[in-house]
C-alpha atoms as a printed R data frame, in Angstrom:
    type eleno elety resid chain resno      x       y       z
1   ATOM     1    CA   UNK     A     1 15.871 -27.915   0.859
2   ATOM     2    CA   UNK     A     2 15.769 -24.222  -0.001
3   ATOM     3    CA   UNK     A     3 14.364 -22.880  -3.233
4   ATOM     4    CA   UNK     A     4 17.402 -20.797  -4.144
5   ATOM     5    CA   UNK     A     5 15.904 -19.124  -7.214
6   ATOM     6    CA   UNK     A     6 13.221 -17.278  -5.259
7   ATOM     7    CA   UNK     A     7 12.824 -13.504  -5.551
8   ATOM     8    CA   UNK     A     8 14.233 -12.775  -2.100
9   ATOM     9    CA   UNK     A     9 16.998 -15.396  -1.941
10  ATOM    10    CA   UNK     A    10 19.229 -12.930  -0.073
11  ATOM    11    CA   UNK     A    11 16.820 -13.185   2.876
12  ATOM    12    CA   UNK     A    12 17.389 -16.912   3.371
13  ATOM    13    CA   UNK     A    13 20.516 -16.354   5.454
14  ATOM    14    CA   UNK     A    14 19.719 -12.942   6.905
15  ATOM    15    CA   UNK     A    15 16.129 -13.510   8.046
16  ATOM    16    CA   UNK     A    16 15.867 -16.732  10.016
17  ATOM    17    CA   UNK     A    17 14.032 -17.555  13.200
18  ATOM    18    CA   UNK     A    18 17.325 -18.782  14.649
19  ATOM    19    CA   UNK     A    19 18.735 -15.227  14.637
20  ATOM    20    CA   UNK     A    20 15.464 -13.517  15.610
21  ATOM    21    CA   UNK     A    21 16.214 -11.058  18.422
22  ATOM    22    CA   UNK     A    22 12.571 -11.150  19.544
23  ATOM    23    CA   UNK     A    23 12.629 -14.951  19.913
24  ATOM    24    CA   UNK     A    24  9.646 -15.543  17.655
25  ATOM    25    CA   UNK     A    25 10.777 -18.956  16.401
26  ATOM    26    CA   UNK     A    26  7.979 -20.704  18.298
27  ATOM    27    CA   UNK     A    27  5.363 -18.495  16.620
28  ATOM    28    CA   UNK     A    28  6.948 -18.959  13.195
29  ATOM    29    CA   UNK     A    29  7.005 -22.726  13.530
30  ATOM    30    CA   UNK     A    30  3.408 -22.758  14.776
31  ATOM    31    CA   UNK     A    31  2.248 -20.698  11.774
32  ATOM    32    CA   UNK     A    32  4.307 -22.838   9.402
33  ATOM    33    CA   UNK     A    33  2.637 -26.005  10.685
34  ATOM    34    CA   UNK     A    34 -0.784 -24.364  10.516
35  ATOM    35    CA   UNK     A    35 -0.227 -23.188   6.936
36  ATOM    36    CA   UNK     A    36  1.065 -26.604   5.874
37  ATOM    37    CA   UNK     A    37 -2.049 -28.228   7.376
38  ATOM    38    CA   UNK     A    38 -4.508 -25.997   5.532
39  ATOM    39    CA   UNK     A    39 -5.744 -27.361   2.231
40  ATOM    40    CA   UNK     A    40 -8.860 -25.300   1.548
41  ATOM    41    CA   UNK     A    41 -7.322 -21.819   1.471
42  ATOM    42    CA   UNK     A    42 -7.731 -19.127   4.101
43  ATOM    43    CA   UNK     A    43 -6.876 -15.548   4.942
44  ATOM    44    CA   UNK     A    44 -4.280 -14.822   7.593
45  ATOM    45    CA   UNK     A    45 -4.051 -11.325   9.034
46  ATOM    46    CA   UNK     A    46 -1.007 -10.100  10.927
47  ATOM    47    CA   UNK     A    47 -1.973  -6.980  12.817
48  ATOM    48    CA   UNK     A    48  0.187  -4.724  14.956
49  ATOM    49    CA   UNK     A    49  1.207  -1.140  15.499
50  ATOM    50    CA   UNK     A    50  3.945   0.488  13.448
51  ATOM    51    CA   UNK     A    51  7.379  -0.719  14.535
52  ATOM    52    CA   UNK     A    52  6.277  -3.957  16.218
53  ATOM    53    CA   UNK     A    53  8.204  -6.182  13.786
54  ATOM    54    CA   UNK     A    54  5.527  -7.363  11.335
55  ATOM    55    CA   UNK     A    55  7.795  -7.033   8.304
56  ATOM    56    CA   UNK     A    56 10.710  -8.714  10.076
57  ATOM    57    CA   UNK     A    57  8.463 -11.584  11.138
58  ATOM    58    CA   UNK     A    58  7.011 -12.071   7.649
59  ATOM    59    CA   UNK     A    59 10.468 -12.030   6.064
60  ATOM    60    CA   UNK     A    60 11.543 -14.726   8.505
61  ATOM    61    CA   UNK     A    61  8.373 -16.727   7.837
62  ATOM    62    CA   UNK     A    62  8.996 -16.427   4.090
63  ATOM    63    CA   UNK     A    63 12.581 -17.678   4.510
64  ATOM    64    CA   UNK     A    64 11.459 -20.495   6.794
65  ATOM    65    CA   UNK     A    65  8.803 -21.711   4.344
66  ATOM    66    CA   UNK     A    66 11.166 -21.461   1.357
67  ATOM    67    CA   UNK     A    67 13.899 -23.345   3.213
68  ATOM    68    CA   UNK     A    68 11.419 -26.114   3.961
69  ATOM    69    CA   UNK     A    69 10.769 -26.405   0.220
70  ATOM    70    CA   UNK     A    70  7.390 -24.660   0.067
71  ATOM    71    CA   UNK     A    71  6.845 -22.296  -2.874
72  ATOM    72    CA   UNK     A    72  6.185 -18.971  -1.178
73  ATOM    73    CA   UNK     A    73  5.259 -15.585  -2.619
74  ATOM    74    CA   UNK     A    74  6.036 -12.369  -0.741
75  ATOM    75    CA   UNK     A    75  4.374  -9.202  -1.985
76  ATOM    76    CA   UNK     A    76  5.832  -5.946  -0.705
77  ATOM    77    CA   UNK     A    77  3.022  -3.418  -1.010
78  ATOM    78    CA   UNK     A    78  5.471  -0.489  -0.868
79  ATOM    79    CA   UNK     A    79  7.687  -1.925  -3.594
80  ATOM    80    CA   UNK     A    80  4.792  -2.968  -5.833
81  ATOM    81    CA   UNK     A    81  2.523   0.037  -5.334
82  ATOM    82    CA   UNK     A    82  2.665   1.256  -8.925
83  ATOM    83    CA   UNK     A    83 -0.841   0.441 -10.130
84  ATOM    84    CA   UNK     A    84 -4.314   1.678  -9.376
85  ATOM    85    CA   UNK     A    85 -5.575  -1.891  -9.801
86  ATOM    86    CA   UNK     A    86 -4.398  -3.852  -6.736
87  ATOM    87    CA   UNK     A    87 -5.464  -7.202  -8.199
88  ATOM    88    CA   UNK     A    88 -3.107  -6.703 -11.142
89  ATOM    89    CA   UNK     A    89 -0.200  -6.177  -8.708
90  ATOM    90    CA   UNK     A    90 -1.070  -9.373  -6.834
91  ATOM    91    CA   UNK     A    91 -1.532 -11.360 -10.057
92  ATOM    92    CA   UNK     A    92  1.697 -10.004 -11.529
93  ATOM    93    CA   UNK     A    93  3.709 -10.891  -8.430
94  ATOM    94    CA   UNK     A    94  2.154 -14.372  -8.279
95  ATOM    95    CA   UNK     A    95  3.004 -14.992 -11.927
96  ATOM    96    CA   UNK     A    96  6.530 -13.583 -11.724
97  ATOM    97    CA   UNK     A    97  7.553 -15.225  -8.465
98  ATOM    98    CA   UNK     A    98  5.986 -18.617  -9.141
99  ATOM    99    CA   UNK     A    99  7.480 -18.756 -12.628
100 ATOM   100    CA   UNK     A   100 10.903 -17.974 -11.129
101 ATOM   101    CA   UNK     A   101 10.553 -20.710  -8.509
102 ATOM   102    CA   UNK     A   102  9.218 -23.331 -10.931
103 ATOM   103    CA   UNK     A   103 10.409 -22.856 -14.480
104 ATOM   104    CA   UNK     A   104  8.584 -25.998 -15.645
105 ATOM   105    CA   UNK     A   105  5.053 -24.778 -14.957
106 ATOM   106    CA   UNK     A   106  3.933 -25.289 -18.544
107 ATOM   107    CA   UNK     A   107  1.777 -23.661 -21.184
108 ATOM   108    CA   UNK     A   108 -1.294 -23.106 -19.027
109 ATOM   109    CA   UNK     A   109  0.681 -20.723 -16.849
110 ATOM   110    CA   UNK     A   110  1.759 -18.775 -19.944
111 ATOM   111    CA   UNK     A   111 -1.913 -18.331 -20.916
112 ATOM   112    CA   UNK     A   112 -2.727 -16.823 -17.522
113 ATOM   113    CA   UNK     A   113  0.361 -14.643 -17.670
114 ATOM   114    CA   UNK     A   114 -0.716 -13.251 -21.041
115 ATOM   115    CA   UNK     A   115 -4.091 -12.203 -19.651
116 ATOM   116    CA   UNK     A   116 -2.537 -10.090 -16.889
117 ATOM   117    CA   UNK     A   117  0.075  -8.471 -19.129
118 ATOM   118    CA   UNK     A   118 -2.736  -6.539 -20.812
119 ATOM   119    CA   UNK     A   119 -3.502  -4.649 -17.572
């Protein structure tokens, strides 16, 4: 079940592990299962030299998670690099993308959104 009202819905068909030319489906499924099994929060770092396919992989992972029905937020640092306060960019993207995915979040989400609009 895909979340069709996500920010990057055009990726859902274009960026899949089934059409990955580097055959990284196994890695994507492993990471998906790992992420789904984590309940305490964690940091995941994807490291590699320029041109090794990090962006392609993350777009495919995003699509894979969305298509499995998991609310997923993708923050493109190049697209969102308009502020000198990185936390405001992250918070803004979280608020915007999650509110798009789930329009029934409620009043508490609006309170948090109002705080970050001041920055």
